[in-house]
Amino acid sequence: MHRSKHPKPEIEAAIQYAEQHGWTVNVGGAHSWGRILCPYNDESCRCGEFCSASVWSTPKNPGNHGKQIRRVVDNCVREKNKRDT
């Protein structure tokens, strides 16, 4: 299924990064542009802290928000384990 693009290029690039790592993007929401969801979502994932993240529609600093999205993806417990082995 094709999703709509985020209007900020820095954030769109971060969303594509998340998709390349298997994360799902759900567009829409009451207070955000959408959410990214971890493909694993298991108990080792720090109580769900990194299992999902909001994607803001109009952040104050799009570059920082894009970095935050990438950090969430990179801090996934299973992704860290892949890199460490």
PDB file of C-alpha atoms in Angstrom:
ATOM      1  CA  MET A   1       0.000   0.000   0.000  1.00  0.00           C
ATOM      2  CA  HIS A   2       1.337   3.419  -0.913  1.00  0.00           C
ATOM      3  CA  ARG A   3       1.418   6.071   1.796  1.00  0.00           C
ATOM      4  CA  SER A   4       1.390   9.838   1.483  1.00  0.00           C
ATOM      5  CA  LYS A   5       4.741  11.595   1.746  1.00  0.00           C
ATOM      6  CA  HIS A   6       5.623  13.773   4.693  1.00  0.00           C
ATOM      7  CA  PRO A   7       5.846  17.453   3.627  1.00  0.00           C
ATOM      8  CA  LYS A   8       9.243  17.982   5.325  1.00  0.00           C
ATOM      9  CA  PRO A   9      12.085  16.308   3.358  1.00  0.00           C
ATOM     10  CA  GLU A  10      14.227  15.667   6.468  1.00  0.00           C
ATOM     11  CA  ILE A  11      11.391  13.773   8.108  1.00  0.00           C
ATOM     12  CA  GLU A  12      10.435  11.928   4.921  1.00  0.00           C
ATOM     13  CA  ALA A  13      14.037  10.691   4.658  1.00  0.00           C
ATOM     14  CA  ALA A  14      13.902   9.451   8.269  1.00  0.00           C
ATOM     15  CA  ILE A  15      10.588   7.691   7.605  1.00  0.00           C
ATOM     16  CA  GLN A  16      12.097   5.966   4.577  1.00  0.00           C
ATOM     17  CA  TYR A  17      15.056   4.928   6.771  1.00  0.00           C
ATOM     18  CA  ALA A  18      12.592   3.358   9.225  1.00  0.00           C
ATOM     19  CA  GLU A  19      10.796   1.559   6.372  1.00  0.00           C
ATOM     20  CA  GLN A  20      14.120   0.170   5.106  1.00  0.00           C
ATOM     21  CA  HIS A  21      14.602  -1.368   8.553  1.00  0.00           C
ATOM     22  CA  GLY A  22      11.181  -3.041   8.432  1.00  0.00           C
ATOM     23  CA  TRP A  23       9.182  -0.495  10.416  1.00  0.00           C
ATOM     24  CA  THR A  24       5.543   0.107   9.487  1.00  0.00           C
ATOM     25  CA  VAL A  25       4.202   3.611   8.936  1.00  0.00           C
ATOM     26  CA  ASN A  26       0.629   4.437   9.924  1.00  0.00           C
ATOM     27  CA  VAL A  27      -0.420   7.799   8.523  1.00  0.00           C
ATOM     28  CA  GLY A  28      -3.039   9.759  10.403  1.00  0.00           C
ATOM     29  CA  GLY A  29      -3.836  10.479  13.977  1.00  0.00           C
ATOM     30  CA  ALA A  30      -5.454  13.018  16.220  1.00  0.00           C
ATOM     31  CA  HIS A  31      -2.297  14.911  17.190  1.00  0.00           C
ATOM     32  CA  SER A  32       0.372  13.790  14.752  1.00  0.00           C
ATOM     33  CA  TRP A  33       1.099  13.103  11.088  1.00  0.00           C
ATOM     34  CA  GLY A  34       1.400   9.412  11.897  1.00  0.00           C
ATOM     35  CA  ARG A  35       3.304   6.700  13.790  1.00  0.00           C
ATOM     36  CA  ILE A  36       6.115   4.306  13.027  1.00  0.00           C
ATOM     37  CA  LEU A  37       5.845   0.812  14.477  1.00  0.00           C
ATOM     38  CA  CYS A  38       8.648  -1.669  15.162  1.00  0.00           C
ATOM     39  CA  PRO A  39       8.386  -4.958  13.243  1.00  0.00           C
ATOM     40  CA  TYR A  40       9.405  -6.983  16.336  1.00  0.00           C
ATOM     41  CA  ASN A  41       7.444  -5.486  19.257  1.00  0.00           C
ATOM     42  CA  ASP A  42       8.623  -8.047  21.795  1.00  0.00           C
ATOM     43  CA  GLU A  43       9.234  -8.094  25.557  1.00  0.00           C
ATOM     44  CA  SER A  44      12.940  -7.279  25.219  1.00  0.00           C
ATOM     45  CA  CYS A  45      12.063  -3.936  23.668  1.00  0.00           C
ATOM     46  CA  ARG A  46      12.440  -1.824  26.831  1.00  0.00           C
ATOM     47  CA  CYS A  47       8.792  -2.015  27.897  1.00  0.00           C
ATOM     48  CA  GLY A  48       7.636  -0.811  24.496  1.00  0.00           C
ATOM     49  CA  GLU A  49       9.556   2.465  24.657  1.00  0.00           C
ATOM     50  CA  PHE A  50      11.095   1.893  21.246  1.00  0.00           C
ATOM     51  CA  CYS A  51       8.272  -0.132  19.711  1.00  0.00           C
ATOM     52  CA  SER A  52       6.565   2.923  18.266  1.00  0.00           C
ATOM     53  CA  ALA A  53       7.081   6.640  17.822  1.00  0.00           C
ATOM     54  CA  SER A  54       4.978   9.575  16.744  1.00  0.00           C
ATOM     55  CA  VAL A  55       5.820  11.444  13.566  1.00  0.00           C
ATOM     56  CA  TRP A  56       4.918  15.090  13.958  1.00  0.00           C
ATOM     57  CA  SER A  57       3.381  17.008  11.105  1.00  0.00           C
ATOM     58  CA  THR A  58       4.941  20.404  11.841  1.00  0.00           C
ATOM     59  CA  PRO A  59       7.869  20.098  14.250  1.00  0.00           C
ATOM     60  CA  LYS A  60       9.727  23.215  15.333  1.00  0.00           C
ATOM     61  CA  ASN A  61      12.960  21.782  13.926  1.00  0.00           C
ATOM     62  CA  PRO A  62      12.411  19.155  11.178  1.00  0.00           C
ATOM     63  CA  GLY A  63      16.097  18.177  11.121  1.00  0.00           C
ATOM     64  CA  ASN A  64      16.128  17.325  14.810  1.00  0.00           C
ATOM     65  CA  HIS A  65      12.852  15.430  14.543  1.00  0.00           C
ATOM     66  CA  GLY A  66      14.279  13.400  11.661  1.00  0.00           C
ATOM     67  CA  LYS A  67      17.328  12.551  13.799  1.00  0.00           C
ATOM     68  CA  GLN A  68      15.019  11.554  16.641  1.00  0.00           C
ATOM     69  CA  ILE A  69      13.138   9.137  14.358  1.00  0.00           C
ATOM     70  CA  ARG A  70      16.410   7.566  13.186  1.00  0.00           C
ATOM     71  CA  ARG A  71      17.566   7.260  16.809  1.00  0.00           C
ATOM     72  CA  VAL A  72      14.391   5.375  17.729  1.00  0.00           C
ATOM     73  CA  VAL A  73      15.000   2.938  14.858  1.00  0.00           C
ATOM     74  CA  ASP A  74      18.687   2.542  15.726  1.00  0.00           C
ATOM     75  CA  ASN A  75      17.945   1.993  19.445  1.00  0.00           C
ATOM     76  CA  CYS A  76      15.649  -0.951  18.763  1.00  0.00           C
ATOM     77  CA  VAL A  77      17.012  -3.833  20.857  1.00  0.00           C
ATOM     78  CA  ARG A  78      16.944  -6.297  17.970  1.00  0.00           C
ATOM     79  CA  GLU A  79      18.610  -3.848  15.581  1.00  0.00           C
ATOM     80  CA  LYS A  80      21.373  -3.290  18.133  1.00  0.00           C
ATOM     81  CA  ASN A  81      21.830  -7.059  18.479  1.00  0.00           C
ATOM     82  CA  LYS A  82      22.152  -7.410  14.691  1.00  0.00           C
ATOM     83  CA  ARG A  83      24.887  -4.765  14.601  1.00  0.00           C
ATOM     84  CA  ASP A  84      26.779  -6.239  17.571  1.00  0.00           C
ATOM     85  CA  THR A  85      26.991  -9.765  16.169  1.00  0.00           C
TER      86      THR A  85
END
